[in-house]
Structure formats: C-alpha cells, structure tokens
mmCIF file of C-alpha atoms and ligand atoms in Angstrom:
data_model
loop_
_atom_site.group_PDB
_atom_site.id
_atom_site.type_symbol
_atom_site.label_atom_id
_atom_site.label_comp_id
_atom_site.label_asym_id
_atom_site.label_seq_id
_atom_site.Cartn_x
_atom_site.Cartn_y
_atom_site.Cartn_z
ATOM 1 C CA UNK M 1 54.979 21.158 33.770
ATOM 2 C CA UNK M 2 54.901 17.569 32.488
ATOM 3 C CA UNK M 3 53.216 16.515 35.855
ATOM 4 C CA UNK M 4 50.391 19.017 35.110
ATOM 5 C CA UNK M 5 50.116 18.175 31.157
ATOM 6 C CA UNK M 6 49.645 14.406 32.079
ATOM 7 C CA UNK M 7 46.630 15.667 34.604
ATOM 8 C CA UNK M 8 45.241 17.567 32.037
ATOM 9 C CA UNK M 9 45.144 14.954 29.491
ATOM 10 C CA UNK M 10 43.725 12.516 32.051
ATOM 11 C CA UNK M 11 41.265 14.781 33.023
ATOM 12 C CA UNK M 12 40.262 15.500 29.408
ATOM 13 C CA UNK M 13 39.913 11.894 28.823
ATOM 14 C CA UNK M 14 38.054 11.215 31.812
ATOM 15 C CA UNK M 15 35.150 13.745 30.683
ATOM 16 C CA UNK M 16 34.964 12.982 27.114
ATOM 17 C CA UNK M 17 34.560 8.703 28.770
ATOM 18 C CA UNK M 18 31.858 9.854 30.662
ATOM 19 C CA UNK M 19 30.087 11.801 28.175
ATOM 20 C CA UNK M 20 30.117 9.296 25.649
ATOM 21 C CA UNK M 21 28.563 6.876 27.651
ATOM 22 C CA UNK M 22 26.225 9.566 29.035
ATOM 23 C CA UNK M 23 25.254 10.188 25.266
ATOM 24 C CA UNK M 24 24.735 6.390 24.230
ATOM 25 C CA UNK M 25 22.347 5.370 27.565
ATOM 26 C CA UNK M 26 20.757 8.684 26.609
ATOM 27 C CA UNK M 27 19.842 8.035 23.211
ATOM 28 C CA UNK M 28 16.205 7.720 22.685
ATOM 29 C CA UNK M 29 15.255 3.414 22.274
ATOM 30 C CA UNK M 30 13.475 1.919 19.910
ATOM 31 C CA UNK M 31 10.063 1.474 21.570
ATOM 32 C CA UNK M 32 8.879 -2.523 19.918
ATOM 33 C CA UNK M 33 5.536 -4.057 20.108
ATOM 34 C CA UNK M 34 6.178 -7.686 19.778
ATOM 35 C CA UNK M 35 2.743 -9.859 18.078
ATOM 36 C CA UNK M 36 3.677 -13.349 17.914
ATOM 37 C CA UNK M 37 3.064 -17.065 17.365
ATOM 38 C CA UNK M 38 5.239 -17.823 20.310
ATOM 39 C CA UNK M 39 6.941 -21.070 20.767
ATOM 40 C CA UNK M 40 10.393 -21.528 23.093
ATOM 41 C CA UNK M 41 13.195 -20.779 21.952
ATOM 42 C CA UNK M 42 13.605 -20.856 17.950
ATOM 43 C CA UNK M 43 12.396 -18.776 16.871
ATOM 44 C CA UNK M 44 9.353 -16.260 18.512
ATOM 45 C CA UNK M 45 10.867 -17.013 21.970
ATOM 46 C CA UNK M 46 14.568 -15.793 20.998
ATOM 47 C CA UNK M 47 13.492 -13.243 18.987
ATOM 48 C CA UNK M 48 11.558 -12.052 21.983
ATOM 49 C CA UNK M 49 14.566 -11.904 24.627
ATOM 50 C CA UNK M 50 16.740 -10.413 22.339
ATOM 51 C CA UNK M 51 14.530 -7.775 21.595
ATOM 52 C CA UNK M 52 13.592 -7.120 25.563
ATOM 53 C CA UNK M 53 17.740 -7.121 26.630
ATOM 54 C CA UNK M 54 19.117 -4.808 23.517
ATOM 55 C CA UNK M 55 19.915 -1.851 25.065
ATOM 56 C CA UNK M 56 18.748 0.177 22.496
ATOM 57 C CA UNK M 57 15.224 -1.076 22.216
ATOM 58 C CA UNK M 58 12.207 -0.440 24.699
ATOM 59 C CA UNK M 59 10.019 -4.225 24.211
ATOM 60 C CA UNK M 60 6.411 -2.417 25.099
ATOM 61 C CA UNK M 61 4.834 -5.350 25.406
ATOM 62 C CA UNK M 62 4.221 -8.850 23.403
ATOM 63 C CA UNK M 63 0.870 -9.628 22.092
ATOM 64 C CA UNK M 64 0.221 -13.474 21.170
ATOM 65 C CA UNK M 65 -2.298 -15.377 19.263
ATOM 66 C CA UNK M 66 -2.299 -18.768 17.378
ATOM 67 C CA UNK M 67 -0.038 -20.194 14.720
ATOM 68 C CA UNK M 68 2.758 -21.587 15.724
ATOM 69 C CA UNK M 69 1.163 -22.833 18.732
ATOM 70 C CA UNK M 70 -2.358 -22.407 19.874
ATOM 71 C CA UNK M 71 -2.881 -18.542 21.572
ATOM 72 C CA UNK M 72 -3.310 -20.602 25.494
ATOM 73 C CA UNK M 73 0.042 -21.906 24.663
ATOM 74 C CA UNK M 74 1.788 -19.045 23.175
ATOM 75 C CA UNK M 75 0.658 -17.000 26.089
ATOM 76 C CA UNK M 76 2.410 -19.966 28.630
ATOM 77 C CA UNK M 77 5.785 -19.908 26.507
ATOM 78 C CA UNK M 78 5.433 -15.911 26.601
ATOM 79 C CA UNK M 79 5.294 -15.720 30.387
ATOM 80 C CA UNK M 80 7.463 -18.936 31.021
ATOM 81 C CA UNK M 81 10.420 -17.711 28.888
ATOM 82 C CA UNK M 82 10.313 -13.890 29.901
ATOM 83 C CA UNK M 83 10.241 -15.665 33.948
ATOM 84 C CA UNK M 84 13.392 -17.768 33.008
ATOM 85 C CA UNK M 85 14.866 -14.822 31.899
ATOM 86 C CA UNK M 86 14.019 -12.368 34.978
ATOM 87 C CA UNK M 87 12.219 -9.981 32.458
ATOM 88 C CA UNK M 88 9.384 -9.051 34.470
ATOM 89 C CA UNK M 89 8.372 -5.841 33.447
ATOM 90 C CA UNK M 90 7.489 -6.168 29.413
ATOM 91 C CA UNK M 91 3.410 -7.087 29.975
ATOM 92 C CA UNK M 92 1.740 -9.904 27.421
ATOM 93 C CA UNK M 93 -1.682 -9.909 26.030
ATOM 94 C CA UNK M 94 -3.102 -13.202 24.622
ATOM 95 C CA UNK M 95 -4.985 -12.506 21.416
ATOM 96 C CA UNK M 96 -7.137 -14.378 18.882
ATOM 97 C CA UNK M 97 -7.922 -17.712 19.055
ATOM 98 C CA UNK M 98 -9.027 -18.757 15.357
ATOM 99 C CA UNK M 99 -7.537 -17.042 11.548
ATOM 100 C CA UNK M 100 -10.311 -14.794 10.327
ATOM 101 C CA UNK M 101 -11.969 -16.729 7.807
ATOM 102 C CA UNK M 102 -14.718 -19.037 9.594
ATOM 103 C CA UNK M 103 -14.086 -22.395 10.422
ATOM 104 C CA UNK M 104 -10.624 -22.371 8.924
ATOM 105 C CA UNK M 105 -9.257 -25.187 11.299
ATOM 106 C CA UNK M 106 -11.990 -27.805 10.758
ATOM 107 C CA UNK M 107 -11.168 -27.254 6.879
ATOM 108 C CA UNK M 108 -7.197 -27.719 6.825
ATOM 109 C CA UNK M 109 -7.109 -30.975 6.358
ATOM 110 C CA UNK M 110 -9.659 -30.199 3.253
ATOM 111 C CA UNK M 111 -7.106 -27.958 2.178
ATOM 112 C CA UNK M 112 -3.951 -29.065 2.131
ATOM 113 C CA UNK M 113 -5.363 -32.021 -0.189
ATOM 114 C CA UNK M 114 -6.337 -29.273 -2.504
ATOM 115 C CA UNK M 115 -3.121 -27.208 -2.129
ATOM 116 C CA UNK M 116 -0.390 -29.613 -1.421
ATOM 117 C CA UNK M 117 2.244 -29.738 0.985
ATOM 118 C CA UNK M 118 5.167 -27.292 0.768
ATOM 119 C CA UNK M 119 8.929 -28.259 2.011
ATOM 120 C CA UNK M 120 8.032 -27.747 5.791
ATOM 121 C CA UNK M 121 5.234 -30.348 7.285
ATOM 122 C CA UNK M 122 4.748 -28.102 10.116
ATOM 123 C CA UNK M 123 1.253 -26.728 10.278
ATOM 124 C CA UNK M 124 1.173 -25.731 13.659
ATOM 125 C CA UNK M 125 -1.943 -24.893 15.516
ATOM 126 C CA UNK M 126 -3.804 -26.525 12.505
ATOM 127 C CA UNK M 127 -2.584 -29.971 13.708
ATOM 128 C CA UNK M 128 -2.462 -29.529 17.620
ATOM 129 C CA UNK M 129 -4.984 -29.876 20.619
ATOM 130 C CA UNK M 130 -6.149 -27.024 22.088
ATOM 131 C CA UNK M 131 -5.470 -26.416 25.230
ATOM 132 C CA UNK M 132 -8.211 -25.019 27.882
ATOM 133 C CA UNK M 133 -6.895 -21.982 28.752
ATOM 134 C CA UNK M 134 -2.959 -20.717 29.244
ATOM 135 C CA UNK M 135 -2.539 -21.832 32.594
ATOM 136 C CA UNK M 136 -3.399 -25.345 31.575
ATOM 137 C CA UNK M 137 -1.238 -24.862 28.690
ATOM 138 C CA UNK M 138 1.779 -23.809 31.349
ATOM 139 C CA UNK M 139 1.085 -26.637 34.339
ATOM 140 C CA UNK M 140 1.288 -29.255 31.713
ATOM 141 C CA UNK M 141 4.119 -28.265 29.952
ATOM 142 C CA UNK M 142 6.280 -26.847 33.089
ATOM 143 C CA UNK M 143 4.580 -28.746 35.820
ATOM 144 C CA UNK M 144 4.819 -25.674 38.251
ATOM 145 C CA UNK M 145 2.598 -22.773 38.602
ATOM 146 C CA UNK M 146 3.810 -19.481 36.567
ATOM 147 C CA UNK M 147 4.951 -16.142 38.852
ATOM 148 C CA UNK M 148 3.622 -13.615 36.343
ATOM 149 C CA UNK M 149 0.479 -13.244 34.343
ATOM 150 C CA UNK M 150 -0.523 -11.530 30.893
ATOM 151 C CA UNK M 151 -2.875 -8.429 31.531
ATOM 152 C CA UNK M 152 -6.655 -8.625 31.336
ATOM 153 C CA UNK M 153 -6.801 -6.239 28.395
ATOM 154 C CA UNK M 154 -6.810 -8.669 24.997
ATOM 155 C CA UNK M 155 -4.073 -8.116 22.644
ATOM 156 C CA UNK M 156 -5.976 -5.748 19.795
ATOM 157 C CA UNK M 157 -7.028 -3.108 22.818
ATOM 158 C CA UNK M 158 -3.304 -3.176 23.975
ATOM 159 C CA UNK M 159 -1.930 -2.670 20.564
ATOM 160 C CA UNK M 160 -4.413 0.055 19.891
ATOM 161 C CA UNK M 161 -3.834 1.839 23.033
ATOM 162 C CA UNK M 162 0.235 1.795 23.236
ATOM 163 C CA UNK M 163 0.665 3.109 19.867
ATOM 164 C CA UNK M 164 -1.886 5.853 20.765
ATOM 165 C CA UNK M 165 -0.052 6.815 23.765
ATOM 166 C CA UNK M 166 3.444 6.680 21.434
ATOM 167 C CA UNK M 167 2.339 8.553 18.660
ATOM 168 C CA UNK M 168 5.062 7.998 15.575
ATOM 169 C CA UNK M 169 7.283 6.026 18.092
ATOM 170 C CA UNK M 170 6.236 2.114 17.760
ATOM 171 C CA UNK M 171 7.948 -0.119 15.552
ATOM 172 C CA UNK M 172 5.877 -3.139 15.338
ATOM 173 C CA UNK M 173 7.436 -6.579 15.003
ATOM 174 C CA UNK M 174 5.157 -8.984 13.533
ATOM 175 C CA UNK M 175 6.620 -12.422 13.457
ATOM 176 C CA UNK M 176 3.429 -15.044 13.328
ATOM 177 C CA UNK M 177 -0.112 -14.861 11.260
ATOM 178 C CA UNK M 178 -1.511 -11.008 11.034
ATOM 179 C CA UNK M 179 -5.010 -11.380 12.579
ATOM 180 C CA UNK M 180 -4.044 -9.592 16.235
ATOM 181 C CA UNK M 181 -2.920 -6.532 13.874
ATOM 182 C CA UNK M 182 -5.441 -6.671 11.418
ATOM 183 C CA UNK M 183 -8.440 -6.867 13.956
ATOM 184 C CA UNK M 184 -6.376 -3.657 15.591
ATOM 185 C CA UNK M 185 -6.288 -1.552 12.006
ATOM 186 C CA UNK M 186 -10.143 -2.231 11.536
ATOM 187 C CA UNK M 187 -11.115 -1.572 14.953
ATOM 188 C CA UNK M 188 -9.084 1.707 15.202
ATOM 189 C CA UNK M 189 -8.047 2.605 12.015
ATOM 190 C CA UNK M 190 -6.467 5.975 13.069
ATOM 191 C CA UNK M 191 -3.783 3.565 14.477
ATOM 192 C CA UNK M 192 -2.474 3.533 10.927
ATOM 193 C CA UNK M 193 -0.646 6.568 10.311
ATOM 194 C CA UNK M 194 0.598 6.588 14.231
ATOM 195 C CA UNK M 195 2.813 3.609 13.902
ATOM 196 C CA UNK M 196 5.973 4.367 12.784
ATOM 197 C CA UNK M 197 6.945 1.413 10.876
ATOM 198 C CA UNK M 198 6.076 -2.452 10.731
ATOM 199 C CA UNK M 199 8.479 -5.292 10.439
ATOM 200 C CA UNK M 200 7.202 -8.596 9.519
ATOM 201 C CA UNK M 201 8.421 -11.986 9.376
ATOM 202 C CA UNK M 202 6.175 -13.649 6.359
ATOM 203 C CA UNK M 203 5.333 -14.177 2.809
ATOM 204 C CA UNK M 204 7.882 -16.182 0.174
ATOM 205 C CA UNK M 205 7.921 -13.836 -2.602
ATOM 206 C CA UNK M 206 10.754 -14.722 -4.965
ATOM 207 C CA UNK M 207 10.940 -18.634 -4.435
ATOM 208 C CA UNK M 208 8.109 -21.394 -3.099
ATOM 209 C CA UNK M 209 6.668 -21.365 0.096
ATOM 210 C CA UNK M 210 7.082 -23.848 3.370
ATOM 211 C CA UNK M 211 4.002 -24.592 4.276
ATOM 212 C CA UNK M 212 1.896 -25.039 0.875
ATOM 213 C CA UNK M 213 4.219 -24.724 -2.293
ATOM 214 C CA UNK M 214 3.047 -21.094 -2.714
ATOM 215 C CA UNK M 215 2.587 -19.930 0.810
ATOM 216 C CA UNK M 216 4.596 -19.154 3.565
ATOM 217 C CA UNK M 217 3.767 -20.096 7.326
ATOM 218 C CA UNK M 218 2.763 -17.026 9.156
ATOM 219 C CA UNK M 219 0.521 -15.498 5.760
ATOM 220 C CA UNK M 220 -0.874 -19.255 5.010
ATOM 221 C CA UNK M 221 -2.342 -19.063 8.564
ATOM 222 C CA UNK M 222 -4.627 -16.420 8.020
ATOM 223 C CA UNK M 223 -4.533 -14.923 4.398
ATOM 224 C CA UNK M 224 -7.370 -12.285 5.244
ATOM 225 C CA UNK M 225 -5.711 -10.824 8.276
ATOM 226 C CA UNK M 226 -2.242 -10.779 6.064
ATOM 227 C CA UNK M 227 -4.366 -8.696 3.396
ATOM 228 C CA UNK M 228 -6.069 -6.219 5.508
ATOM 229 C CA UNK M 229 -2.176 -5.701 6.906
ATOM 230 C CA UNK M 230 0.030 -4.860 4.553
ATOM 231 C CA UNK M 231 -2.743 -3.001 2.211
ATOM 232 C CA UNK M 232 -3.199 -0.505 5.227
ATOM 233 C CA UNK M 233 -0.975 2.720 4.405
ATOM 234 C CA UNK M 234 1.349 2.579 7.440
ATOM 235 C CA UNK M 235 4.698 5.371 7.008
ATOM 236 C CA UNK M 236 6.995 2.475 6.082
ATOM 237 C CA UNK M 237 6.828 -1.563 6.043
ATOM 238 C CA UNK M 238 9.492 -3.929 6.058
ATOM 239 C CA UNK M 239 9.460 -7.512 5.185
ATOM 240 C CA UNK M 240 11.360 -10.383 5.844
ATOM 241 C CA UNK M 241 10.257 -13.436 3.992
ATOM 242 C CA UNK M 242 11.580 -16.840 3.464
ATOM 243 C CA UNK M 243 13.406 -15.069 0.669
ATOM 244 C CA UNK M 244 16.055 -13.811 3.041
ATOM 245 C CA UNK M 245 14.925 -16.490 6.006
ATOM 246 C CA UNK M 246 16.171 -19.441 4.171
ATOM 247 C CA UNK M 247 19.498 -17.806 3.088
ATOM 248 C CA UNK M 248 20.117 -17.705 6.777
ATOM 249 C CA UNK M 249 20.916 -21.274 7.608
ATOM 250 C CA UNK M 250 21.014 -22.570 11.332
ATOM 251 C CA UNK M 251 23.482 -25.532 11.917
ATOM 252 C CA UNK M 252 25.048 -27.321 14.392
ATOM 253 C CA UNK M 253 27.855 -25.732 14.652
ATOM 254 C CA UNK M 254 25.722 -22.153 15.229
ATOM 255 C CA UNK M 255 23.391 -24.574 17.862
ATOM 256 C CA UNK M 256 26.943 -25.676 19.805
ATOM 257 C CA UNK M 257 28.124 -22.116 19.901
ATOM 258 C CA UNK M 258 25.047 -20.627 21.575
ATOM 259 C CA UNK M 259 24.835 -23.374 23.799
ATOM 260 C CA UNK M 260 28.368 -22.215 24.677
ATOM 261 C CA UNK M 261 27.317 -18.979 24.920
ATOM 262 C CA UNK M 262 24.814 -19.939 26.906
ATOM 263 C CA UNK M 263 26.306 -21.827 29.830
ATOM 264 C CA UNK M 264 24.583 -20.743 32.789
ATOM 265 C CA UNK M 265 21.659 -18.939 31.290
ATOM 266 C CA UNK M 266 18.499 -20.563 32.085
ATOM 267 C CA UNK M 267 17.174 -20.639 28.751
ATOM 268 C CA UNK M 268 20.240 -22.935 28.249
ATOM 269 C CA UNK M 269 17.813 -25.647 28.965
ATOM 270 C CA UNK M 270 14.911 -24.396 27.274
ATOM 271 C CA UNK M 271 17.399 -24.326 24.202
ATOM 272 C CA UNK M 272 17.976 -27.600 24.458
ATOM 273 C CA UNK M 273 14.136 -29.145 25.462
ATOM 274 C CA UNK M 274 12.982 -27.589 22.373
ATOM 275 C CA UNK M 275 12.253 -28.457 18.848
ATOM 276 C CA UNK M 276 15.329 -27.157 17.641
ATOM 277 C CA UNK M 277 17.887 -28.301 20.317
ATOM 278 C CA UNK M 278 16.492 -31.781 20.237
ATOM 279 C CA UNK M 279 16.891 -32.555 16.632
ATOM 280 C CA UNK M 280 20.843 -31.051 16.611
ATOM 281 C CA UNK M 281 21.743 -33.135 20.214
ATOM 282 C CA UNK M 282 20.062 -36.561 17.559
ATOM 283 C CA UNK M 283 21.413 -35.171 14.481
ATOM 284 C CA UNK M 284 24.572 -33.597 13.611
ATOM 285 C CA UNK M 285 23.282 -32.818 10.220
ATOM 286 C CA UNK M 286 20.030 -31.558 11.014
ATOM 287 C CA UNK M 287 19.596 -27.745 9.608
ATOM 288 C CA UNK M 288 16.723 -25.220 10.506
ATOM 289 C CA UNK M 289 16.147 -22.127 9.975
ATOM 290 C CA UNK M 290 15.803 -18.526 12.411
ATOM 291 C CA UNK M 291 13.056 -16.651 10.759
ATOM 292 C CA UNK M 292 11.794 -13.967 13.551
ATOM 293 C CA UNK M 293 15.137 -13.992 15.470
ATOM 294 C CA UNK M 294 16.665 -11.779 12.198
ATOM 295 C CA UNK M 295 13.598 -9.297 12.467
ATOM 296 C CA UNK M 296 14.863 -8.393 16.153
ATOM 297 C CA UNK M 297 18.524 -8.816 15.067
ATOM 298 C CA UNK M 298 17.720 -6.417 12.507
ATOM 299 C CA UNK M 299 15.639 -3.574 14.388
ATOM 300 C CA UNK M 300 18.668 -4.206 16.896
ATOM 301 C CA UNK M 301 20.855 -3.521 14.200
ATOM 302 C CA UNK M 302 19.461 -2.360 10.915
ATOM 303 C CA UNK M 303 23.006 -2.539 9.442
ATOM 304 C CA UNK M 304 22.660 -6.033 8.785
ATOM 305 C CA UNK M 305 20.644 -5.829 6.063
ATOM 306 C CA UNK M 306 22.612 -6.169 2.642
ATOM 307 C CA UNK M 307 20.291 -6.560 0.085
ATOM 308 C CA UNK M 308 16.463 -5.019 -0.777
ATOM 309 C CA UNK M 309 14.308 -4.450 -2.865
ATOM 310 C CA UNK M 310 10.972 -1.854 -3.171
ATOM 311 C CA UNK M 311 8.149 -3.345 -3.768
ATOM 312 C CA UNK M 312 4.321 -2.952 -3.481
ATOM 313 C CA UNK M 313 2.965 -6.133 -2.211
ATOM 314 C CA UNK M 314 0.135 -8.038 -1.350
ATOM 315 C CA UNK M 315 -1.595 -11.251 -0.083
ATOM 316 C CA UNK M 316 -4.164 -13.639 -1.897
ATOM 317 C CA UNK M 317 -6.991 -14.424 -0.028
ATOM 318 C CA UNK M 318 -8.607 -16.154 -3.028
ATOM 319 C CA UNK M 319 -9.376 -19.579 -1.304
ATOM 320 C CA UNK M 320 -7.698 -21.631 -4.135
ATOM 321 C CA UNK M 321 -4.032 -22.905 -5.199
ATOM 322 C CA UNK M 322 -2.425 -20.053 -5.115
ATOM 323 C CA UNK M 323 -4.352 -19.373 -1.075
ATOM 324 C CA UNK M 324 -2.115 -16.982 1.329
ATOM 325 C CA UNK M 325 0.566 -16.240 -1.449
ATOM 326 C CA UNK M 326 2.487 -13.057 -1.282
ATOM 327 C CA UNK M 327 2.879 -10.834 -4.203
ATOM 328 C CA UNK M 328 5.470 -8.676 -5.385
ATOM 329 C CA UNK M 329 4.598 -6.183 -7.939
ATOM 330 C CA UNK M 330 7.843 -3.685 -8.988
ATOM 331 C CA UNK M 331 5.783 -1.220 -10.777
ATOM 332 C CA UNK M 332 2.334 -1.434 -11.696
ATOM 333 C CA UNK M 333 -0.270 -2.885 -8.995
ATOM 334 C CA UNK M 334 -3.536 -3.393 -8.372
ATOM 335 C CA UNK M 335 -5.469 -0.779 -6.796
ATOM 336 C CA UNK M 336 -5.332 -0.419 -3.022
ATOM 337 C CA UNK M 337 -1.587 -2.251 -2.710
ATOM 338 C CA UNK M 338 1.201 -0.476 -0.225
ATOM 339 C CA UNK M 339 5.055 -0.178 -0.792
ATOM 340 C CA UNK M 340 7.386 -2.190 0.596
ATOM 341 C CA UNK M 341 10.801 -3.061 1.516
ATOM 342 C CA UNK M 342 11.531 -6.837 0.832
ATOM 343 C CA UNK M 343 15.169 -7.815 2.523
ATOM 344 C CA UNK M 344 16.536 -10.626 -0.107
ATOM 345 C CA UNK M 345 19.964 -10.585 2.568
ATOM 346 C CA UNK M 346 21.401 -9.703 5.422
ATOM 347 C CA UNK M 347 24.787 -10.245 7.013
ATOM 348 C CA UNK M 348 24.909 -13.856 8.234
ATOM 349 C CA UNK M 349 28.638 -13.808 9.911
ATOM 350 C CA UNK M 350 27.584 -10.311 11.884
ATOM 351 C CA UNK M 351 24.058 -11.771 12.826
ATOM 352 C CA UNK M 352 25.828 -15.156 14.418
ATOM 353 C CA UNK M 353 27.837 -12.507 16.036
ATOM 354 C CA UNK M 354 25.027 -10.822 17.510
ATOM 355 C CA UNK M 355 23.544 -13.591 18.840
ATOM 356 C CA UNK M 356 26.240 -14.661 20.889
ATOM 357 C CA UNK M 357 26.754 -10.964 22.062
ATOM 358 C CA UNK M 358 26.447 -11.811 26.024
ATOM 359 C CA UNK M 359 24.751 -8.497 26.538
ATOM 360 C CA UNK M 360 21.723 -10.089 25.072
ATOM 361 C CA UNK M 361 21.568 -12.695 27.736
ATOM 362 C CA UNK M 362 22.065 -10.915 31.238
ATOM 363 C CA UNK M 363 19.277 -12.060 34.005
ATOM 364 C CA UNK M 364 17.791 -8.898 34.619
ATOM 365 C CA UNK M 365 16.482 -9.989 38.127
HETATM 366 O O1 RIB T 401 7.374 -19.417 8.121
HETATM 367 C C1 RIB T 401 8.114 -19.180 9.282
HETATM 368 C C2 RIB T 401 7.274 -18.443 10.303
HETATM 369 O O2 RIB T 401 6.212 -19.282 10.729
HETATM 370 C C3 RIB T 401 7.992 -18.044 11.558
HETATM 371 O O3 RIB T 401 7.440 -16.851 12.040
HETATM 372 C C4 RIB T 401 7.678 -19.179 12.487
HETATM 373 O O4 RIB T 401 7.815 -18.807 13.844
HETATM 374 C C5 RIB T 401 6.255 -19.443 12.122
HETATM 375 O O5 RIB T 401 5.419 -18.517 12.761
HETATM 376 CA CA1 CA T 402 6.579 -16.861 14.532
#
C-alpha cells in the first residue's frame, strides 16, 4: 500500500512538472519592435540581446537610424552584435539618415553655442563622419565581411507593415531619436490605434537634460519627430527618461560582474572594446549610465518598476533655449497632448540581477 501511495504521488508530481512548464513555454510572448540608435554594447546593443534571448518576448525585428551613431553604422553594430550572438533570425531595417528638420547637422555647432552644453558632451552623429554605406561602416570597424544582412524594405515600411500584420500585439521599444516612428505614424496613420503600447527611452522631465541643459539625447536629436510621437493617441505610452535613467547608476563593480558573467560569451569582448568597457578597464571610478537596457529589462519584467507618475506630455520643437525639451503637464495641457506614464524608479538590485541572469546570454546557434 505504501509502495503504491509513493507511485501515486510521484506520478502526480510528474504531471503537474510537466504541465507547468507546458503552460509557461505556452504563454503567448511579448511580440517587440526594437527602433534604435544602435551602438555596441551599452546601451542599444544590450538592450537589443536581452530583448531577442528573454523567453518571454518575440524581438520582431530592429529598425535603426541615426543618433547615437550614424544609421550606416547603427545598421553594422545591429548585424555585427546579433552575428556574435548567433541570433540570426530577428531581421534589421536601416532607417533615416538626417532628424526631420532640414539641415539640422550643418547647424549643431550653431546651436549648441546658442543652447549650451548639458552634463554629457556626447552629441553623437552630430559630431561624427559619415560613413558611405553600412558595409563600409562594418569592414572598417570589424575588418571582416558580415554573414547576415538587413532587409531591402527601409525601416518606416517594416514598422508599418509588422504592426499591421499584429494587430494590438506590438509593443514598440523606442530607445534613440523618434524620426523612424514618426515618419511611420504620418505615412500610415491607422498604425496608431494598432500598436499596443510604446516604450521609450527619452526626454528629462523632472531634472536638466544631458545633452543641452534642457534636453535629453534621443528628443534633442530630432525634436519634430519626438512631437509628432508622443502627441499621436497610441492605447498606452510609457516613458523612461533620464529621470529614472540617472537613478540607475552603472559602476565598476556592476562592469566586473557582467564581465564575470560573461566569460565565454562573445560579446565578452565587444563589452570590453567599447565605450563603456574601456573607460572602467582605465578608470576604477568611472560611472555611466544604462538608459535603453532598463526599457528591455522592464518589458522583460514590468515588475521592476517602483515608482510613476501620469502625465500628459510633450516635446518643444520651438527652435530656441528651451529646443527638444520634454514637458510634463499633471492636469491641464495644451490641446492635442497624450497621457503618459513617466517611471521616476525602478528596482536597481533586481535589474543588476537580471542582467546577469545567464538565460539572457545563451548562443542561440
Ligand atoms: O540620453 C540617452 C539616450 O541617448 C540613450 O538612448 C542613448 O543610447 C542615446 O541614444
Ligand atoms: Ca539609444
């Protein structure tokens, strides 16, 4: 009798096992359009991986353009990083070339002596050489030739056309300058109401900006595009802006754990070539931040977030002081303005944690 009661129970447990990991690979992923500035590593090209290994997200694809880096060069650390990491099946699409406004890149240096710097010098594609064209961009920088290439389509048709063939099912992760989406909601407007929700990295609404003392990077890049954005009516927006970026601070100890973490993983090296890596291996003391890796960490795991706040907002396109500054209005607004969620924290211990979660960082070859 005890012989059969011990079977039983085994038996039991052995089903209920099975069906609980049946249920978890069956639950539905969240389907994520990346559009990003991409660089390697900190911070586009880790927010991209992490997104593209969670197991409960579905990366649709990752649509570039220039900020960060110019769009050829994006495009190259796209492919290059998604190679390293045997990811071969989430497609890019290189997108604009140039913010909206015409001409903006011959008048930065104009502007910033009418604006002023903020307390980041970086001014990315503003202050680099172009390169010809992404291949260029990737023989230079990785002297080989890459294995994989980003589709012919440009990045506005493929946004456009995945969230039409997902209607109500595409997050959309927006972690550089808006023009990509903004070109997208203009162009196909019906797109609006089919996305589910948007997540952006951008805007500084509650303390100064990094690139010009009121604007943030990614906004600052192309106020216009920013505008048209978060003024369209999508179902719900998100925002992550230096607000809860700069609470989030990346030291050396957090660099020497991934690196740990890391040991054998390809982008080990790529870690440690870049920006970031380079300035911890000369300076102990150095300190940078993650921006876009805590807008994957946080569709990953939306648990993270600790603090927000509703909002509408906006973006001033007003060529002026105040140029590519995001506004927070709690309860009147100006005609036209969306709602949206501003995240002033998240977790910081449980987002470390995440990162180094080894299940973001299998080679899927
Ligand atoms: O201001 C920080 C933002 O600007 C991040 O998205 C970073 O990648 C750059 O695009
Ligand atoms: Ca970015």
């Amino acid at each position: 009798m005890k012989h059969f009661l011990l079977i039983a129970i085994s038996w039991v447990f052995t089903v209920l096992c099975a069906t609980s990991t049946w249920a978890v690979s069956a639950l539905p992923r969240e389907k994520v359009l990346l559009d990003s500035d991409m660089v390697e590593a900190f911070d586009d090209g880790i927010a991209m991986l992490l997104l593209a290994n969670a197991p409960n997200v579905e990366l649709m694809g990752v649509t570039t353009l220039s900020g960060n880096s110019w769009v050829e060069m994006g495009t190259a650390n796209a492919i290059r990083q998604l190679e390293q990491a045997g990811i071969r099946s989430v497609p890019v699409a290189a997108g604009l070339e140039y913010p909206l406004r015409p001409n903006r890149h011959e008048l930065f240096a104009l502007e910033r002596k009418l604006t002023g710097r903020g307390h980041d010098l970086w001014t990315g594609s503003f202050g680099l050489k172009k390169p010809t064209n992404w291949q260029t961009a990737y023989k230079e920088t990785y002297g080989t030739t890459p294995s994989m290439h980003p589709l012919a389509k440009h990045a506005v048709d493929f946004i456009i056309d995945t969230v039409r063939a997902n209607p109500g099912q595409i997050t959309i992760a927006a972690i550089g300058p808006c023009g990509n989406l903004a070109l997208a909601v203009r162009k196909a407007p019906d797109i609006v109401p089919l996305i589910k929700r948007i997540i952006y990295m951008g805007g500084a609404f509650f303390q100064q900006g990094n690139t010009t003392p009121a604007a943030e990077f990614n906004w600052y890049f192309d106020p216009e595009a920013a505008r048209i954005v978060v003024r369209s009516p999508f179902k719900e927006q998100i925002v992550l802006g230096l607000d809860v970026c700069e609470k989030v601070i990346f030291r050396r100890e957090h660099y020497d754990r991934l690196i740990k973490t890391l040991a054998n993983h390809p982008m080990r090296d790529m870690l440690r070539t870049s920006f970031a890596g380079q300035s911890f291996e000369k300076n102990p003391n150095f300190t940078f931040f993650v921006w876009d890796v805590l807008v994957s960490a946080v569709i990953i795991d939306p648990t993270l977030i600790t603090e927000s706040v509703e909002c509408f907002i906006d973006v001033n396109d007003q060529m002026g002081l105040s140029y590519g500054q995001s506004l927070a209005y709690p309860q009147e607004a100006p005609l036209g303005v969306q709602k949206a969620r501003i995240v002033t924290a998240v977790d910081s211990v449980r987002f470390w944690d995440l990162l180094n979660n080894l299940q973001y960082w299998q080679i899927k070859q």
